[in-house]
Each structure stands twice: as structure tokens, then as C-alpha cells.
Tab-separated table of C-alpha atoms in Angstrom:
chain	number	residue	atom	x	y	z
A	1022	MET	CA	-0.285	0.188	-0.430
A	1023	ASN	CA	1.427	3.576	-1.042
A	1024	ARG	CA	-0.710	5.707	0.742
A	1025	PRO	CA	-1.493	6.022	4.314
A	1026	LYS	CA	-3.652	3.042	6.536
A	1027	ARG	CA	-7.244	4.192	6.260
A	1028	ILE	CA	-8.088	3.782	10.011
A	1029	VAL	CA	-12.394	3.971	11.319
A	1030	VAL	CA	-11.985	3.850	15.416
A	1031	LEU	CA	-15.373	3.450	16.923
A	1032	GLY	CA	-15.841	4.521	20.580
A	1033	SER	CA	-12.764	6.925	19.666
A	1034	THR	CA	-13.459	9.219	23.142
A	1035	GLY	CA	-13.368	6.330	25.829
A	1036	SER	CA	-9.967	5.340	27.005
A	1037	ILE	CA	-8.800	3.175	24.651
A	1038	GLY	CA	-10.111	5.321	20.990
A	1039	ILE	CA	-7.527	7.877	22.806
A	1040	SER	CA	-5.023	5.677	22.737
A	1041	THR	CA	-6.118	4.515	19.624
A	1042	LEU	CA	-5.554	8.552	17.852
A	1043	ASP	CA	-2.001	8.731	20.082
A	1044	VAL	CA	-1.288	5.719	18.214
A	1045	ILE	CA	-1.883	6.927	14.781
A	1046	GLU	CA	-1.065	10.929	15.166
A	1047	SER	CA	2.532	8.953	16.127
A	1048	LEU	CA	2.969	6.922	13.226
A	1049	PRO	CA	2.309	10.068	9.938
A	1050	GLY	CA	2.733	8.264	6.892
A	1051	ARG	CA	1.364	4.723	8.099
A	1052	LEU	CA	-1.859	5.216	9.204
A	1053	GLU	CA	-4.786	7.895	8.761
A	1054	VAL	CA	-7.803	8.072	10.743
A	1055	PHE	CA	-10.697	8.000	8.135
A	1056	GLY	CA	-13.669	8.302	10.211
A	1057	LEU	CA	-14.784	8.433	14.009
A	1058	SER	CA	-17.527	7.698	16.298
A	1059	ALA	CA	-19.195	8.443	19.402
A	1060	HIS	CA	-22.482	7.425	21.222
A	1061	SER	CA	-22.695	11.161	22.615
A	1062	LYS	CA	-19.510	12.936	23.455
A	1063	VAL	CA	-20.237	15.021	20.644
A	1064	LYS	CA	-17.701	18.467	22.399
A	1065	GLU	CA	-14.858	15.794	22.723
A	1066	LEU	CA	-15.863	13.898	19.444
A	1067	LEU	CA	-15.437	16.956	17.144
A	1068	GLU	CA	-12.598	18.671	18.906
A	1069	GLN	CA	-10.498	15.328	17.595
A	1070	ALA	CA	-11.802	15.380	13.945
A	1071	LYS	CA	-10.519	18.926	13.823
A	1072	LYS	CA	-7.665	17.658	15.247
A	1073	HIS	CA	-6.972	14.448	13.722
A	1074	LYS	CA	-8.343	15.684	10.011
A	1075	ALA	CA	-11.424	12.901	9.851
A	1076	LYS	CA	-13.687	12.986	6.795
A	1077	PHE	CA	-16.610	12.061	8.554
A	1078	ILE	CA	-17.645	11.099	12.424
A	1079	ALA	CA	-20.473	8.945	13.949
A	1080	VAL	CA	-22.675	10.291	16.545
A	1081	SER	CA	-25.357	6.575	17.247
A	1082	ASP	CA	-27.485	9.784	20.105
A	1083	ALA	CA	-29.574	10.638	17.541
A	1084	GLU	CA	-30.477	14.069	20.405
A	1085	SER	CA	-27.087	14.262	20.872
A	1086	ALA	CA	-25.890	14.405	17.400
A	1087	ALA	CA	-29.306	16.638	16.534
A	1088	LYS	CA	-26.858	19.813	18.922
A	1089	ILE	CA	-24.162	19.406	16.380
A	1090	GLY	CA	-24.761	22.394	14.008
A	1091	LEU	CA	-22.939	22.985	10.349
A	1092	SER	CA	-20.672	25.741	11.519
A	1093	GLU	CA	-18.760	23.006	13.905
A	1094	LEU	CA	-18.446	20.390	11.326
A	1095	PRO	CA	-14.693	20.698	10.899
A	1096	GLN	CA	-13.731	21.460	7.057
A	1097	GLY	CA	-14.280	18.087	5.123
A	1098	CYS	CA	-15.926	16.675	7.533
A	1099	GLN	CA	-19.375	15.066	7.430
A	1100	LEU	CA	-22.290	13.887	10.226
A	1101	LEU	CA	-23.817	10.410	10.412
A	1102	SER	CA	-26.356	10.025	12.567
A	1103	GLY	CA	-28.623	7.899	14.394
A	1104	ALA	CA	-28.139	3.842	15.288
A	1105	ASP	CA	-27.099	2.865	11.804
A	1106	ALA	CA	-24.750	5.540	11.881
A	1107	VAL	CA	-22.146	3.068	12.466
A	1108	ILE	CA	-23.129	0.689	10.215
A	1109	LYS	CA	-22.906	3.010	6.857
A	1110	LEU	CA	-19.092	4.579	8.474
A	1111	VAL	CA	-17.596	1.057	8.269
A	1112	GLN	CA	-18.636	-0.002	5.229
A	1113	MET	CA	-17.431	2.988	3.086
A	1114	ALA	CA	-15.451	1.779	0.270
A	1115	GLU	CA	-12.738	3.754	1.524
A	1116	VAL	CA	-11.807	2.334	4.611
A	1117	ASP	CA	-9.379	0.008	5.477
A	1118	MET	CA	-9.406	-1.047	9.168
A	1119	VAL	CA	-12.218	-0.974	11.981
A	1120	VAL	CA	-11.184	-0.305	15.059
A	1121	SER	CA	-13.803	-1.617	17.451
A	1122	ALA	CA	-13.955	0.276	21.081
A	1123	ILE	CA	-16.845	0.368	22.101
A	1124	VAL	CA	-17.680	-0.373	25.493
A	1125	GLY	CA	-20.408	-3.203	26.233
A	1126	ALA	CA	-22.718	-5.178	23.907
A	1127	ALA	CA	-22.881	-2.117	22.341
A	1128	GLY	CA	-20.044	-2.738	19.866
A	1129	ILE	CA	-21.396	-5.885	18.667
A	1130	VAL	CA	-23.266	-3.842	15.518
A	1131	GLY	CA	-19.939	-1.815	14.468
A	1132	THR	CA	-17.945	-5.171	14.558
A	1133	TRP	CA	-20.510	-7.255	12.614
A	1134	ALA	CA	-20.858	-4.538	10.381
A	1135	ALA	CA	-17.080	-3.979	9.748
A	1136	LEU	CA	-17.067	-7.409	9.320
A	1137	GLU	CA	-19.958	-7.844	6.485
A	1138	ALA	CA	-18.237	-5.572	4.964
A	1139	GLY	CA	-14.989	-7.718	3.975
A	1140	LYS	CA	-12.726	-4.606	6.620
A	1141	PRO	CA	-10.243	-5.829	8.693
A	1142	VAL	CA	-10.696	-5.554	12.599
A	1143	GLY	CA	-8.886	-3.962	15.139
A	1144	LEU	CA	-10.740	-5.421	18.411
A	1145	ALA	CA	-10.951	-4.306	21.285
A	1146	ASN	CA	-14.430	-5.372	22.560
A	1147	LYS	CA	-13.768	-7.760	23.841
A	1148	GLU	CA	-17.693	-8.568	24.374
A	1149	THR	CA	-18.308	-9.132	20.885
A	1150	LEU	CA	-16.521	-12.486	20.184
A	1151	VAL	CA	-18.359	-13.251	25.054
A	1152	VAL	CA	-21.406	-12.584	23.595
A	1153	ALA	CA	-21.540	-14.298	20.027
A	1154	GLY	CA	-18.158	-15.155	19.662
A	1155	PRO	CA	-18.687	-19.050	17.479
A	1156	LEU	CA	-20.935	-16.849	15.077
A	1157	VAL	CA	-18.308	-13.396	14.676
A	1158	MET	CA	-15.495	-16.210	13.955
A	1159	GLU	CA	-17.378	-17.911	11.004
A	1160	LEU	CA	-18.517	-14.248	9.446
A	1161	ALA	CA	-14.864	-13.702	9.856
A	1162	ARG	CA	-13.785	-16.775	7.879
A	1163	LYS	CA	-16.094	-16.062	5.842
A	1164	LYS	CA	-15.816	-13.254	4.810
A	1165	GLY	CA	-11.233	-13.515	4.789
A	1166	VAL	CA	-10.791	-11.071	7.417
A	1167	ALA	CA	-8.464	-10.576	10.259
A	1168	ILE	CA	-10.122	-10.351	14.115
A	1169	LEU	CA	-6.343	-8.795	15.220
A	1170	PRO	CA	-6.680	-8.161	19.187
A	1171	ILE	CA	-6.448	-5.173	21.095
A	1172	ASP	CA	-6.484	-6.048	24.439
A	1173	SER	CA	-2.539	-7.045	25.385
A	1174	GLU	CA	-3.358	-10.156	27.467
A	1175	HIS	CA	-4.774	-11.568	23.874
A	1176	SER	CA	-2.485	-9.780	21.703
A	1177	ALA	CA	0.258	-11.386	23.712
A	1178	ILE	CA	-1.105	-14.254	22.899
A	1179	PHE	CA	-1.636	-14.057	19.292
A	1180	GLN	CA	2.157	-13.001	19.283
A	1181	ALA	CA	3.888	-15.854	21.066
A	1182	MET	CA	0.975	-18.321	18.873
A	1183	GLN	CA	3.072	-17.853	16.226
A	1184	SER	CA	6.503	-19.208	17.657
A	1185	GLY	CA	4.561	-22.851	16.512
A	1186	PRO	CA	1.832	-24.659	15.075
A	1187	LYS	CA	-1.130	-24.017	16.481
A	1188	GLU	CA	-2.400	-28.013	17.062
A	1189	SER	CA	1.602	-28.386	19.252
A	1190	ILE	CA	-0.267	-25.521	21.443
A	1191	THR	CA	-1.252	-27.343	25.086
A	1192	LYS	CA	-3.137	-24.258	26.777
A	1193	ILE	CA	-2.536	-20.317	27.273
A	1194	VAL	CA	-2.365	-18.518	30.064
A	1195	LEU	CA	-3.545	-15.269	30.995
A	1196	THR	CA	-1.951	-12.673	32.952
A	1197	GLY	CA	-4.021	-10.439	35.277
A	1198	SER	CA	-2.371	-7.537	37.748
A	1199	GLY	CA	-5.155	-9.129	40.445
A	1200	GLY	CA	-6.956	-5.485	40.386
A	1201	PRO	CA	-6.974	-3.174	43.274
A	1202	PHE	CA	-8.379	-5.784	46.044
A	1203	ARG	CA	-6.285	-8.897	45.305
A	1204	GLY	CA	-4.696	-10.227	47.943
A	1205	LYS	CA	-7.856	-9.126	50.526
A	1206	LYS	CA	-10.580	-11.692	51.598
A	1207	THR	CA	-14.864	-11.602	51.136
A	1208	PHE	CA	-15.077	-10.124	54.180
A	1209	GLU	CA	-13.143	-7.119	53.286
A	1210	LEU	CA	-14.987	-6.363	50.518
A	1211	GLU	CA	-18.014	-6.212	52.173
A	1212	GLN	CA	-18.445	-2.411	52.516
A	1213	VAL	CA	-16.997	-1.057	49.126
A	1214	THR	CA	-16.726	2.309	47.976
A	1215	VAL	CA	-16.785	3.032	44.263
A	1216	GLU	CA	-14.092	5.256	44.886
A	1217	GLU	CA	-11.757	1.995	45.969
A	1218	ALA	CA	-13.136	-0.138	43.441
A	1219	LEU	CA	-12.213	2.498	40.063
A	1220	LYS	CA	-8.493	3.171	41.572
A	1221	HIS	CA	-6.648	0.284	39.250
A	1222	PRO	CA	-2.802	0.165	40.578
A	1223	THR	CA	-1.351	-0.448	36.424
A	1224	TRP	CA	-4.173	-0.005	34.196
A	1225	GLN	CA	-5.504	3.596	33.352
A	1226	MET	CA	-8.863	2.603	32.282
A	1227	GLY	CA	-12.540	3.748	31.962
A	1228	PRO	CA	-15.077	2.996	35.102
A	1229	LYS	CA	-16.901	-0.118	33.302
A	1230	ILE	CA	-12.953	-2.206	32.526
A	1231	SER	CA	-11.681	-0.449	35.575
A	1232	ILE	CA	-15.110	-1.867	38.075
A	1233	ASP	CA	-14.232	-5.004	36.110
A	1234	SER	CA	-11.364	-5.217	36.620
A	1235	ALA	CA	-11.668	-5.262	40.424
A	1236	THR	CA	-14.080	-8.521	40.262
A	1237	LEU	CA	-11.437	-10.069	37.911
A	1238	MET	CA	-14.741	-10.368	35.774
A	1239	ASN	CA	-13.076	-8.557	33.020
A	1240	LYS	CA	-10.154	-11.434	32.971
A	1241	ALA	CA	-13.370	-14.054	33.410
A	1242	LEU	CA	-14.791	-12.420	30.129
A	1243	GLU	CA	-10.879	-12.641	29.085
A	1244	VAL	CA	-11.365	-16.216	28.650
A	1245	ILE	CA	-14.243	-16.327	27.519
A	1246	GLU	CA	-12.368	-13.969	24.134
A	1247	ALA	CA	-9.524	-15.898	24.063
A	1248	ARG	CA	-11.622	-18.855	23.435
A	1249	TRP	CA	-13.772	-18.402	21.031
A	1250	LEU	CA	-10.500	-16.211	19.089
A	1251	PHE	CA	-7.993	-19.203	19.217
A	1252	ASP	CA	-10.963	-21.812	19.347
A	1253	LEU	CA	-9.548	-23.764	22.054
A	1254	ASP	CA	-10.626	-25.816	24.278
A	1255	ALA	CA	-11.659	-24.057	27.509
A	1256	SER	CA	-9.398	-26.397	29.564
A	1257	GLN	CA	-6.589	-25.141	27.565
A	1258	ILE	CA	-6.858	-21.694	29.359
A	1259	GLU	CA	-6.156	-20.418	32.675
A	1260	VAL	CA	-5.432	-17.230	34.866
A	1261	ILE	CA	-2.749	-16.389	37.131
A	1262	LEU	CA	-2.166	-13.452	38.911
A	1263	HIS	CA	0.995	-11.018	37.832
A	1264	PRO	CA	1.040	-7.445	39.992
A	1265	GLU	CA	3.879	-5.951	38.076
A	1266	SER	CA	1.899	-5.888	34.542
A	1267	MET	CA	4.539	-6.467	32.551
A	1268	ILE	CA	4.526	-10.092	30.979
A	1269	HIS	CA	1.165	-9.861	29.496
A	1270	SER	CA	0.141	-13.484	28.743
A	1271	PHE	CA	1.707	-17.232	28.108
A	1272	VAL	CA	1.211	-20.108	25.646
A	1273	GLU	CA	2.683	-23.104	26.430
A	1274	PHE	CA	3.786	-25.768	23.226
A	1275	ALA	CA	4.137	-29.413	23.496
A	1276	ASP	CA	7.334	-29.934	23.777
A	1277	GLY	CA	6.899	-28.372	27.445
A	1278	SER	CA	8.255	-24.571	25.619
A	1279	VAL	CA	6.957	-21.534	27.362
A	1280	MET	CA	6.165	-18.276	24.916
A	1281	ALA	CA	5.680	-15.096	26.840
A	1282	GLN	CA	4.996	-11.520	25.224
A	1283	ALA	CA	6.804	-8.745	27.601
A	1284	SER	CA	6.607	-4.471	28.047
A	1285	PRO	CA	5.147	-1.996	30.109
A	1286	PRO	CA	2.908	-1.643	30.627
A	1287	ASP	CA	0.707	0.546	27.850
A	1288	MET	CA	-1.980	0.399	25.265
A	1289	ARG	CA	-0.278	1.708	22.706
A	1290	LEU	CA	1.476	-1.534	22.217
A	1291	PRO	CA	-0.794	-3.935	21.626
A	1292	ILE	CA	-3.121	-1.016	19.325
A	1293	GLN	CA	0.742	-0.256	18.146
A	1294	TYR	CA	0.798	-4.105	16.580
A	1295	ALA	CA	-3.140	-4.754	15.130
A	1296	LEU	CA	-2.535	-1.638	12.840
A	1297	THR	CA	0.828	-2.739	11.804
A	1298	TYR	CA	0.690	-5.989	11.869
A	1299	PRO	CA	2.766	-7.753	10.629
A	1300	GLU	CA	4.988	-4.674	10.749
A	1301	ARG	CA	7.150	-4.319	13.977
A	1302	VAL	CA	8.100	-1.033	13.641
A	1303	PRO	CA	9.008	2.365	16.913
A	1304	GLY	CA	6.583	4.056	17.929
A	1305	PRO	CA	5.309	6.038	21.118
A	1306	THR	CA	5.241	3.375	23.599
A	1307	ARG	CA	8.709	2.923	25.860
A	1308	LYS	CA	10.677	0.424	26.233
A	1309	LEU	CA	11.338	-2.535	29.158
A	1310	ASP	CA	14.449	-1.306	31.362
A	1311	TRP	CA	16.171	-4.105	31.924
A	1312	GLN	CA	18.680	-2.253	33.685
A	1313	SER	CA	16.395	-1.759	36.645
A	1314	LEU	CA	14.094	-4.635	36.650
A	1315	LYS	CA	13.870	-6.601	39.941
A	1316	ALA	CA	11.472	-9.386	39.912
A	1317	TRP	CA	8.033	-10.673	38.620
A	1318	HIS	CA	6.116	-12.211	41.163
A	1319	PHE	CA	2.674	-14.328	40.040
A	1320	GLU	CA	0.009	-16.101	41.995
A	1321	GLN	CA	-3.045	-18.163	41.813
A	1322	PRO	CA	-6.674	-16.043	41.658
A	1323	ASP	CA	-8.710	-17.139	44.940
A	1324	LEU	CA	-11.874	-18.583	43.277
A	1325	GLU	CA	-14.262	-18.249	46.022
A	1326	THR	CA	-13.436	-14.209	47.285
A	1327	PHE	CA	-13.602	-13.486	43.292
A	1328	PRO	CA	-16.463	-15.806	41.738
A	1329	ALA	CA	-16.118	-13.435	38.827
A	1330	LEU	CA	-14.074	-15.832	37.411
A	1331	LYS	CA	-14.943	-19.328	38.110
A	1332	ILE	CA	-18.514	-18.403	36.411
A	1333	GLY	CA	-16.159	-16.925	33.375
A	1334	LEU	CA	-14.205	-19.718	33.741
A	1335	GLU	CA	-17.344	-21.554	33.405
A	1336	VAL	CA	-19.875	-19.977	30.858
A	1337	ALA	CA	-16.470	-20.212	28.513
A	1338	ARG	CA	-16.808	-23.986	28.822
A	1339	MET	CA	-20.731	-24.110	28.406
A	1340	GLY	CA	-21.149	-21.761	25.709
A	1341	GLY	CA	-24.349	-21.230	23.592
A	1342	THR	CA	-26.621	-18.336	25.127
A	1343	CYS	CA	-24.405	-18.252	28.498
A	1344	GLY	CA	-21.745	-15.867	27.305
A	1345	ALA	CA	-24.767	-13.171	26.321
A	1346	ILE	CA	-26.151	-13.748	29.516
A	1347	LEU	CA	-23.249	-13.002	31.691
A	1348	ASN	CA	-22.115	-9.762	30.058
A	1349	ALA	CA	-25.656	-7.766	29.801
A	1350	ALA	CA	-25.745	-9.352	33.777
A	1351	ASN	CA	-22.832	-7.669	34.506
A	1352	GLU	CA	-23.520	-4.427	32.453
A	1353	VAL	CA	-26.058	-3.769	34.609
A	1354	ALA	CA	-24.771	-5.172	38.425
A	1355	VAL	CA	-21.518	-2.248	37.679
A	1356	ASP	CA	-24.511	0.776	36.246
A	1357	ARG	CA	-25.764	-0.006	39.808
A	1358	PHE	CA	-22.935	-0.370	41.884
A	1359	LEU	CA	-21.605	2.815	39.967
A	1360	LYS	CA	-24.970	4.630	41.284
A	1361	GLY	CA	-24.891	3.241	44.355
A	1362	GLU	CA	-27.920	0.700	44.107
A	1363	LEU	CA	-25.685	-2.486	44.529
A	1364	ALA	CA	-23.337	-2.949	46.804
A	1365	PHE	CA	-19.079	-4.357	45.603
A	1366	LEU	CA	-20.061	-8.074	46.348
A	1367	ASP	CA	-23.592	-8.238	44.402
A	1368	ILE	CA	-21.812	-7.874	40.823
A	1369	ALA	CA	-21.158	-11.629	40.642
A	1370	LYS	CA	-24.245	-12.775	42.439
A	1371	ALA	CA	-26.427	-11.053	39.669
A	1372	ALA	CA	-24.845	-12.826	36.576
A	1373	ARG	CA	-24.953	-15.793	38.922
A	1374	THR	CA	-28.612	-15.194	39.169
A	1375	ALA	CA	-28.971	-14.483	36.013
A	1376	LEU	CA	-27.300	-17.124	34.445
A	1377	ASP	CA	-28.996	-19.869	36.475
A	1378	HIS	CA	-32.499	-18.696	35.531
A	1379	HIS	CA	-32.116	-18.053	31.804
A	1380	ASN	CA	-33.350	-21.099	29.434
A	1381	PHE	CA	-29.950	-22.562	27.815
A	1382	SER	CA	-29.829	-23.153	24.292
A	1383	PRO	CA	-26.189	-24.267	23.031
A	1384	THR	CA	-26.258	-23.497	19.438
A	1385	PRO	CA	-28.044	-19.472	19.250
A	1386	SER	CA	-28.548	-17.376	16.655
A	1387	LEU	CA	-27.873	-13.408	16.913
A	1388	ALA	CA	-31.043	-12.105	16.656
A	1389	ASP	CA	-31.621	-15.352	20.458
A	1390	LEU	CA	-27.799	-13.534	21.466
A	1391	PHE	CA	-29.388	-9.982	21.229
A	1392	GLN	CA	-33.037	-11.481	23.011
A	1393	CYS	CA	-30.594	-13.277	25.511
A	1394	ASP	CA	-29.146	-9.079	25.767
A	1395	ARG	CA	-32.983	-7.998	27.006
A	1396	TRP	CA	-33.401	-10.469	28.738
A	1397	ALA	CA	-30.914	-10.290	31.353
A	1398	ARG	CA	-30.919	-6.931	31.226
A	1399	GLN	CA	-34.877	-6.948	32.295
A	1400	GLU	CA	-34.175	-9.952	35.215
A	1401	ILE	CA	-31.132	-8.067	36.429
A	1402	ILE	CA	-32.885	-4.911	36.961
A	1403	ARG	CA	-36.508	-6.508	38.685
A	1404	TRP	CA	-33.048	-8.788	40.869
A	1405	THR	CA	-31.516	-5.289	42.106
A	1406	SER	CA	-35.144	-3.673	42.663
A	1407	LYS	CA	-36.808	-6.468	44.561
A	1408	LYS	CA	-33.248	-6.864	46.452
A	1409	ASN	CA	-33.218	-2.721	47.583
A	1410	GLN	CA	-37.443	-2.726	48.816
A	1411	THR	CA	-36.321	-6.228	50.977
A	1412	ALA	CA	-33.614	-3.885	52.277
A	1413	GLN	CA	-35.566	-1.686	53.007
A	1414	ALA	CA	-38.292	-2.959	54.716
A	1415	GLN	CA	-35.661	-4.703	57.681
């Protein structure tokens, strides 16, 4: 390709989106912004569009889009609005690659549309594969396009897997920092505040992912994502805690060799690798300082104190509708926790409740999965309301 690769960033105003734009800006001549999307943060989106000379912006919330005056649009930039704005954007012929960085199940639509249009996808939205992994991977195979992982752990696995044939892989091991409550016991987490849960020791992230990291639900979702992305059996996936967050995952091969990818914790590196794959070029991230390294530590996760991870391992084994139910229930429970309506320990309980009460199907259609998503959200809203009413009555 004699010109820069034209990138669409879905969810550009979030933490991954901002990091993606930083990478693109650092590699002029190789990468350029074609389009950006946001749900409702129009002020930030317009600033990004002006800075990065975007040709299109997509605002999915029509009410927010209606507030944008024509005079506010940067020169040469067009506005797409409404529920189908993202679909229109990713399907444009000029687009070379789509970065899917919308948080939650809302990101599935854009990822699916990009794959349908034959665009390679840099996937930061793990919910796409948690909810609809088999269907999404089959669509990518059918269209002959790549899904390149942007999660640091999945990028590490993707890189390490290239050390040998897939059939020689015996297991993969996802690393995790353990979040802000690593080493705590259940009784110590009964009064956790939102502020405490948001203080991640390693990564700077948005509120939803920060809470998921505190409950270890983020690691649970990553296990499910890895199961489908790399076409592995759930029994081949393990998790180990690594508080320094320098080694991002391991791949073990049949001969006993273990390959790992290590780097300072910076999301811009896996983003850059996805955007420039298979090339490796200098970028904005710092390298490991081998002179200052002392020790790296590892420990087993506590599945009793952090049941979300145990639930995720079960869902990875079950497949079917379980991923959609888990994801939707968790999204609502996290939102309610952030609003002060649920306790921290209730988040995993909400997920368990929805999974235990749903009608399992092993081979759902995409429409079935969206129906599961809607049901689980309503179920947790009802469960939360009933729980709070009971508490008030006591």
C-alpha cells in the first residue's frame, strides 16, 4: 500500500479510542484517521475530528447529534447520525481497517458490520466475542478478514502463538494484575466504595472496565474471548495473577516450551501491533528498562473471593447463550454499583442469578443472543429492585 492505511475508530472518545488516536498520530505516512464515532460525547468527538482531520464522524445518539450545528463540523468532515450511523461508516469503500473500541454489547453491531463489509477489525471490544464468539469468528472466516486483538493479553497470545503450529499448543495462560483488591478476602470487600473499586494499580481505564478489573470479571470475559478468538477448548485456558503487569500472557507448547510477550503496561503497544501487523515499527511506547528490573511475581487467583472469574471459566466451557447472559447481567450490575444501588459483592451474584434462571440454548442465532441480552438486563433490573425493597423493609 503506497498510502497511509485509513482507519475508522469506533468509540474514539473512550480510553482505548484516545490511545488509538495517539498511535495513529505517531505514525504519519503509515496510518491516518478516516472516521470516528461516539455515542453522545459530541464536544470531544468534534475536537478529535478537527485535530485528526477525520472525513466522517458518526454519533449514534440522534438527540446528541442534533445539537451539532453545521458550522461546528471541521472543514471536509461530514456527520452521520442515528442508530445505523456506525454501520454506514464502517461499510464505506475507502475504509481499510476498523478499530472496535465501543465498550459493552453496544460494540457488537459495528464489529459485525465491519466484518460483513470485508474490513479487518482491531478488536478491543471483548464483548463481541463473549456474546457471539462462534458466529463472529465464522463470519470473519467466511469473509476472509482478520480479527486482530487489541486487549494486551490477547495480543500477547496472538504474538506468542506464532512460535509454533496451532496443533502443538497445549495451553494458554492469561495474566492479570489482580486489580485493586488482590489479596483481600470476602469479608474485607463487603463495604467497598465506588472510589476504591475504580483505583486500578496498573492501568488507566474507563469506569466499566475498572470495576470489571476489581471484580476479576474482566479476566472472566477475557477467558471467554480467548476461547473463541483462538479456537481453543476451555480446558486449555488458565489465569495467573502477575501484579507487575509486565508479562501479558503465556503460550505453552507440546514440547514444554513456554512463550511470553513482555512490555511495560501501555495499551498503545497492542493497538500499534494490530494496526501495523505484521510489521514491527518504532512507536510512542517506552521499552523495558532491563537495568531497573528486580523481580516479577505470580500467584493463583482466589476463586472464592472473586467468584466472577469462576463464573467466566464455567461460561467458557458452556458456550451457547451463556456469554450473552453473563455480559448483559454484568453490564447492568456494574452500572447499578456505580450508581450506589448495588454492593460490590452483588455484581457477581447478579451474574450468577441471571445464568441460573435463563433458558440455555447451545446454538443460538444472533437474534437469539440479542434477545438474551435484553432478557438478562431486565432480569437484573428486577432483581436489583427486589433486593433493595427487601433491604428497606428490614
